[in-house]
mmCIF file of C-alpha atoms in Angstrom:
data_model
loop_
_atom_site.group_PDB
_atom_site.id
_atom_site.type_symbol
_atom_site.label_atom_id
_atom_site.label_comp_id
_atom_site.label_asym_id
_atom_site.label_seq_id
_atom_site.Cartn_x
_atom_site.Cartn_y
_atom_site.Cartn_z
ATOM 1 C CA ARG L 102 -17.905 -8.546 -0.546
ATOM 2 C CA TRP L 103 -19.950 -10.053 -3.360
ATOM 3 C CA LEU L 104 -19.954 -7.016 -5.283
ATOM 4 C CA SER L 105 -16.477 -6.666 -5.467
ATOM 5 C CA LEU L 106 -15.924 -10.120 -6.785
ATOM 6 C CA ARG L 107 -18.357 -9.314 -9.424
ATOM 7 C CA GLY L 108 -16.075 -6.251 -10.025
ATOM 8 C CA VAL L 109 -12.842 -8.134 -10.168
ATOM 9 C CA TRP L 110 -14.576 -11.144 -12.832
ATOM 10 C CA ALA L 111 -15.269 -8.223 -14.937
ATOM 11 C CA GLN L 112 -12.260 -6.604 -14.738
ATOM 12 C CA ALA L 113 -10.493 -9.881 -15.891
ATOM 13 C CA LEU L 114 -12.936 -10.315 -19.054
ATOM 14 C CA GLU L 115 -12.012 -6.917 -19.543
ATOM 15 C CA ARG L 116 -7.891 -7.203 -19.619
ATOM 16 C CA SER L 117 -8.812 -10.890 -21.861
ATOM 17 C CA GLY L 118 -10.271 -8.594 -24.635
ATOM 18 C CA ASP L 119 -13.980 -9.986 -23.854
ATOM 19 C CA LEU L 120 -15.624 -6.282 -23.271
ATOM 20 C CA ARG L 121 -18.852 -7.695 -24.143
ATOM 21 C CA THR L 122 -19.282 -10.422 -21.588
ATOM 22 C CA ALA L 123 -17.871 -7.539 -18.862
ATOM 23 C CA ILE L 124 -20.355 -5.457 -20.032
ATOM 24 C CA ALA L 125 -22.993 -8.522 -19.366
ATOM 25 C CA VAL L 126 -21.134 -9.194 -15.886
ATOM 26 C CA LEU L 127 -22.043 -5.896 -14.540
ATOM 27 C CA GLU L 128 -25.452 -5.300 -16.533
ATOM 28 C CA ALA L 129 -26.973 -8.052 -14.727
ATOM 29 C CA LEU L 130 -26.372 -6.649 -11.485
ATOM 30 C CA PRO L 131 -30.105 -6.019 -10.211
ATOM 31 C CA ASP L 132 -30.570 -2.189 -10.090
ATOM 32 C CA ASP L 133 -31.377 -1.820 -6.223
ATOM 33 C CA GLN L 134 -28.157 -4.398 -5.066
ATOM 34 C CA GLY L 135 -25.892 -2.486 -2.743
ATOM 35 C CA ARG L 136 -27.363 1.038 -3.687
ATOM 36 C CA GLY L 137 -25.682 3.326 -1.445
ATOM 37 C CA ARG L 138 -22.630 1.371 -0.650
ATOM 38 C CA PRO L 139 -19.403 2.276 -2.024
ATOM 39 C CA ALA L 140 -18.406 -1.219 -3.654
ATOM 40 C CA ARG L 141 -21.945 -0.513 -5.819
ATOM 41 C CA ALA L 142 -20.684 2.885 -7.016
ATOM 42 C CA LEU L 143 -17.461 1.606 -8.050
ATOM 43 C CA LEU L 144 -19.420 -1.231 -10.161
ATOM 44 C CA ASP L 145 -21.614 1.798 -11.689
ATOM 45 C CA GLY L 146 -18.487 3.534 -12.625
ATOM 46 C CA MET L 147 -16.398 0.626 -13.934
ATOM 47 C CA LEU L 148 -19.485 0.037 -16.190
ATOM 48 C CA GLY L 149 -19.885 3.392 -17.300
ATOM 49 C CA ARG L 150 -16.227 3.134 -18.655
ATOM 50 C CA LEU L 151 -16.764 -0.378 -20.046
ATOM 51 C CA LEU L 152 -19.617 1.581 -21.912
ATOM 52 C CA TRP L 153 -17.486 4.202 -22.926
ATOM 53 C CA HIS L 154 -14.829 2.051 -24.449
ATOM 54 C CA ALA L 155 -17.845 0.358 -25.831
ATOM 55 C CA GLY L 156 -19.240 3.482 -27.773
ATOM 56 C CA LYS L 157 -22.249 3.799 -25.425
ATOM 57 C CA ILE L 158 -21.540 7.412 -24.212
ATOM 58 C CA ARG L 159 -24.744 8.327 -23.291
ATOM 59 C CA GLU L 160 -25.600 4.989 -21.241
ATOM 60 C CA ALA L 161 -21.754 5.589 -19.960
ATOM 61 C CA SER L 162 -22.669 9.450 -19.059
ATOM 62 C CA ARG L 163 -25.505 8.419 -16.929
ATOM 63 C CA LEU L 164 -24.227 5.471 -15.043
ATOM 64 C CA MET L 165 -21.360 7.618 -13.984
ATOM 65 C CA ALA L 166 -23.309 10.474 -12.989
ATOM 66 C CA ARG L 167 -25.509 8.077 -10.788
ATOM 67 C CA ALA L 168 -21.814 6.675 -9.097
ATOM 68 C CA SER L 169 -20.929 10.458 -8.718
ATOM 69 C CA GLU L 170 -24.092 11.238 -6.926
ATOM 70 C CA GLU L 171 -23.612 12.827 -3.032
ATOM 71 C CA GLY L 172 -25.719 9.439 -1.498
ATOM 72 C CA ALA L 173 -23.843 6.960 -3.684
ATOM 73 C CA GLY L 174 -21.248 6.075 -1.053
ATOM 74 C CA LEU L 175 -18.081 7.028 -2.560
ATOM 75 C CA PRO L 176 -15.238 8.676 -0.647
ATOM 76 C CA ALA L 177 -14.649 12.418 -1.234
ATOM 77 C CA LEU L 178 -11.683 11.702 -3.507
ATOM 78 C CA ASP L 179 -12.973 8.998 -5.024
ATOM 79 C CA ARG L 180 -16.406 10.928 -5.679
ATOM 80 C CA ALA L 181 -14.258 13.770 -7.119
ATOM 81 C CA LYS L 182 -12.342 11.654 -9.717
ATOM 82 C CA MET L 183 -15.927 10.121 -10.595
ATOM 83 C CA LEU L 184 -17.074 13.781 -11.384
ATOM 84 C CA HIS L 185 -14.572 14.817 -13.532
ATOM 85 C CA ASN L 186 -15.081 11.125 -15.389
ATOM 86 C CA ALA L 187 -18.663 11.664 -15.357
ATOM 87 C CA ALA L 188 -18.201 15.265 -16.739
ATOM 88 C CA LEU L 189 -15.734 14.040 -19.567
ATOM 89 C CA CYS L 190 -18.584 11.360 -20.501
ATOM 90 C CA SER L 191 -20.821 13.949 -20.594
ATOM 91 C CA TYR L 192 -18.730 16.348 -22.751
ATOM 92 C CA ALA L 193 -18.184 13.264 -25.130
ATOM 93 C CA ALA L 194 -22.018 12.638 -25.376
ATOM 94 C CA GLY L 195 -22.755 16.740 -26.111
ATOM 95 C CA ASP L 196 -24.140 17.595 -23.025
ATOM 96 C CA LEU L 197 -22.264 20.615 -22.408
ATOM 97 C CA GLY L 198 -24.102 22.300 -19.275
ATOM 98 C CA GLY L 199 -23.773 18.437 -17.400
ATOM 99 C CA ALA L 200 -20.329 18.751 -18.302
ATOM 100 C CA ILE L 201 -19.793 21.951 -16.540
ATOM 101 C CA SER L 202 -21.893 21.154 -13.541
ATOM 102 C CA SER L 203 -19.918 17.901 -13.118
ATOM 103 C CA TRP L 204 -16.296 19.710 -13.394
ATOM 104 C CA GLU L 205 -17.562 22.411 -11.086
ATOM 105 C CA GLN L 206 -18.533 19.824 -8.221
ATOM 106 C CA ALA L 207 -15.290 17.928 -8.923
ATOM 107 C CA LEU L 208 -13.212 21.108 -8.565
ATOM 108 C CA LEU L 209 -14.984 22.052 -5.228
ATOM 109 C CA LEU L 210 -14.350 18.511 -3.992
ATOM 110 C CA PHE L 211 -10.473 18.560 -4.909
ATOM 111 C CA GLU L 212 -9.741 22.187 -3.762
ATOM 112 C CA ARG L 213 -11.679 21.260 -0.234
ATOM 113 C CA LEU L 214 -8.947 18.105 -0.470
ATOM 114 C CA HIS L 215 -6.371 20.197 -1.502
ATOM 115 C CA VAL L 216 -5.351 18.038 -4.433
ATOM 116 C CA GLY L 217 -3.332 20.398 -6.679
ATOM 117 C CA VAL L 218 -2.646 18.722 -9.783
ATOM 118 C CA GLU L 219 -6.168 17.442 -10.162
ATOM 119 C CA GLN L 220 -7.658 20.895 -9.781
ATOM 120 C CA VAL L 221 -5.324 21.970 -12.714
ATOM 121 C CA HIS L 222 -6.759 19.169 -14.747
ATOM 122 C CA VAL L 223 -10.403 20.252 -14.173
ATOM 123 C CA GLN L 224 -10.045 23.785 -14.719
ATOM 124 C CA VAL L 225 -8.235 23.268 -18.171
ATOM 125 C CA ASN L 226 -11.217 21.269 -18.925
ATOM 126 C CA LEU L 227 -13.484 23.853 -17.438
ATOM 127 C CA ALA L 228 -11.666 26.620 -19.472
ATOM 128 C CA VAL L 229 -13.206 24.556 -22.776
ATOM 129 C CA GLY L 230 -16.530 24.331 -21.715
ATOM 130 C CA TYR L 231 -17.049 27.556 -20.582
ATOM 131 C CA ARG L 232 -15.356 28.954 -23.695
ATOM 132 C CA GLU L 233 -17.928 26.845 -25.639
ATOM 133 C CA ALA L 234 -20.819 28.013 -23.635
ATOM 134 C CA GLY L 235 -19.795 31.651 -24.411
ATOM 135 C CA ARG L 236 -19.146 32.539 -20.583
ATOM 136 C CA TRP L 237 -16.029 34.462 -21.563
ATOM 137 C CA GLU L 238 -14.720 35.805 -18.361
ATOM 138 C CA ARG L 239 -15.256 32.558 -16.552
ATOM 139 C CA ALA L 240 -13.351 31.015 -19.483
ATOM 140 C CA ARG L 241 -10.367 33.420 -19.095
ATOM 141 C CA GLN L 242 -10.080 32.996 -15.201
ATOM 142 C CA ALA L 243 -10.080 29.190 -15.478
ATOM 143 C CA CYS L 244 -6.994 29.326 -18.205
ATOM 144 C CA ALA L 245 -5.368 31.877 -16.287
ATOM 145 C CA TRP L 246 -5.326 30.018 -13.114
ATOM 146 C CA ALA L 247 -4.561 26.541 -14.781
ATOM 147 C CA LEU L 248 -1.678 28.355 -16.943
ATOM 148 C CA GLU L 249 -0.186 29.848 -13.258
ATOM 149 C CA ARG L 250 -0.413 26.407 -11.546
ATOM 150 C CA SER L 251 0.627 24.333 -14.055
ATOM 151 C CA GLN L 252 3.763 26.941 -14.267
ATOM 152 C CA ALA L 253 4.007 26.588 -10.176
ATOM 153 C CA LEU L 254 3.844 22.591 -10.179
ATOM 154 C CA GLY L 255 5.790 21.844 -12.840
ATOM 155 C CA LEU L 256 3.489 20.157 -15.398
ATOM 156 C CA PRO L 257 4.627 21.411 -18.917
ATOM 157 C CA ASP L 258 2.051 19.420 -20.471
ATOM 158 C CA LEU L 259 -0.828 21.170 -18.655
ATOM 159 C CA GLU L 260 1.184 24.593 -19.077
ATOM 160 C CA ALA L 261 1.207 24.241 -23.034
ATOM 161 C CA MET L 262 -2.549 23.063 -22.780
ATOM 162 C CA SER L 263 -3.516 25.844 -20.746
ATOM 163 C CA ALA L 264 -1.791 28.290 -23.001
ATOM 164 C CA GLY L 265 -3.310 26.849 -25.715
ATOM 165 C CA ASN L 266 -6.741 27.380 -24.514
ATOM 166 C CA LEU L 267 -5.762 31.364 -23.685
ATOM 167 C CA GLY L 268 -5.009 31.422 -27.601
ATOM 168 C CA ASP L 269 -8.132 29.604 -28.221
ATOM 169 C CA LEU L 270 -10.057 32.048 -26.024
ATOM 170 C CA HIS L 271 -8.484 35.002 -27.643
ATOM 171 C CA LEU L 272 -8.724 34.288 -30.917
ATOM 172 C CA ALA L 273 -12.638 33.064 -30.445
ATOM 173 C CA ARG L 274 -12.908 36.813 -29.382
ATOM 174 C CA HIS L 275 -10.925 38.157 -32.658
ATOM 175 C CA GLN L 276 -8.318 39.452 -30.345
ATOM 176 C CA TRP L 277 -5.387 38.043 -32.828
ATOM 177 C CA GLU L 278 -2.013 39.566 -31.288
ATOM 178 C CA ASP L 279 -3.029 37.959 -27.598
ATOM 179 C CA ALA L 280 -4.088 34.558 -29.557
ATOM 180 C CA GLU L 281 -0.789 34.497 -31.175
ATOM 181 C CA ARG L 282 1.130 35.190 -28.017
ATOM 182 C CA TYR L 283 -0.439 32.723 -25.775
ATOM 183 C CA TYR L 284 -0.239 30.276 -29.443
ATOM 184 C CA ALA L 285 3.569 31.213 -29.505
ATOM 185 C CA VAL L 286 3.864 30.326 -25.225
ATOM 186 C CA ALA L 287 2.313 26.501 -25.897
ATOM 187 C CA ALA L 288 4.593 25.848 -28.723
ATOM 188 C CA GLU L 289 7.703 26.970 -26.694
ATOM 189 C CA VAL L 290 6.708 24.994 -23.898
ATOM 190 C CA ALA L 291 5.774 21.956 -26.034
ATOM 191 C CA GLU L 292 8.875 22.133 -28.111
ATOM 192 C CA LYS L 293 11.440 22.796 -24.633
ATOM 193 C CA HIS L 294 9.748 19.621 -22.987
ATOM 194 C CA GLY L 295 9.502 17.606 -26.534
ATOM 195 C CA LEU L 296 5.498 17.315 -25.936
ATOM 196 C CA ALA L 297 3.545 15.294 -28.533
ATOM 197 C CA GLY L 298 1.278 18.001 -30.406
ATOM 198 C CA GLU L 299 -1.930 16.542 -29.058
ATOM 199 C CA LYS L 300 -0.891 17.074 -25.871
ATOM 200 C CA ALA L 301 -0.168 20.837 -26.547
ATOM 201 C CA GLU L 302 -2.961 21.017 -28.341
#
């Protein structure tokens, strides 16, 4: 319970705009306090998020990775979400390999839990990661799967992003006609649903 109260305190400080003190409250926890318990993993994840907002990306990435470890104590769904956030943080920190690894682990958990929408989110990100890593076929598969599932689930923002990702992939491969075709699909979906440009990017 003491760990949970520490988290509530940090959240209250964050909401009041005192990000620095909120971070200090969580950083003051002894490193081994509550290790292996869900409450500690959640606090590590919270601290990672606060550090991310403070621009300390590498520290945030390390903490989120620790919070998402198999032995950290989180239930499967929470662990999958933490892995997804850890991947985003690793990607922002320039660790493409770490991001891809975390996304792949998150995807396996979301598949096992039959969480459809989150699977699409992860595949959209994996498509970008695979493309940047030069893993063209894996990128194509992730893009195509995300596009198909986002259409089936009625997720126009993810449909537009998936089509745009396919356009980016074909552009990187100098396949101009295919790139133009998928960019057109992304633009059409965005226009039809009134999506902001950044959502359809």
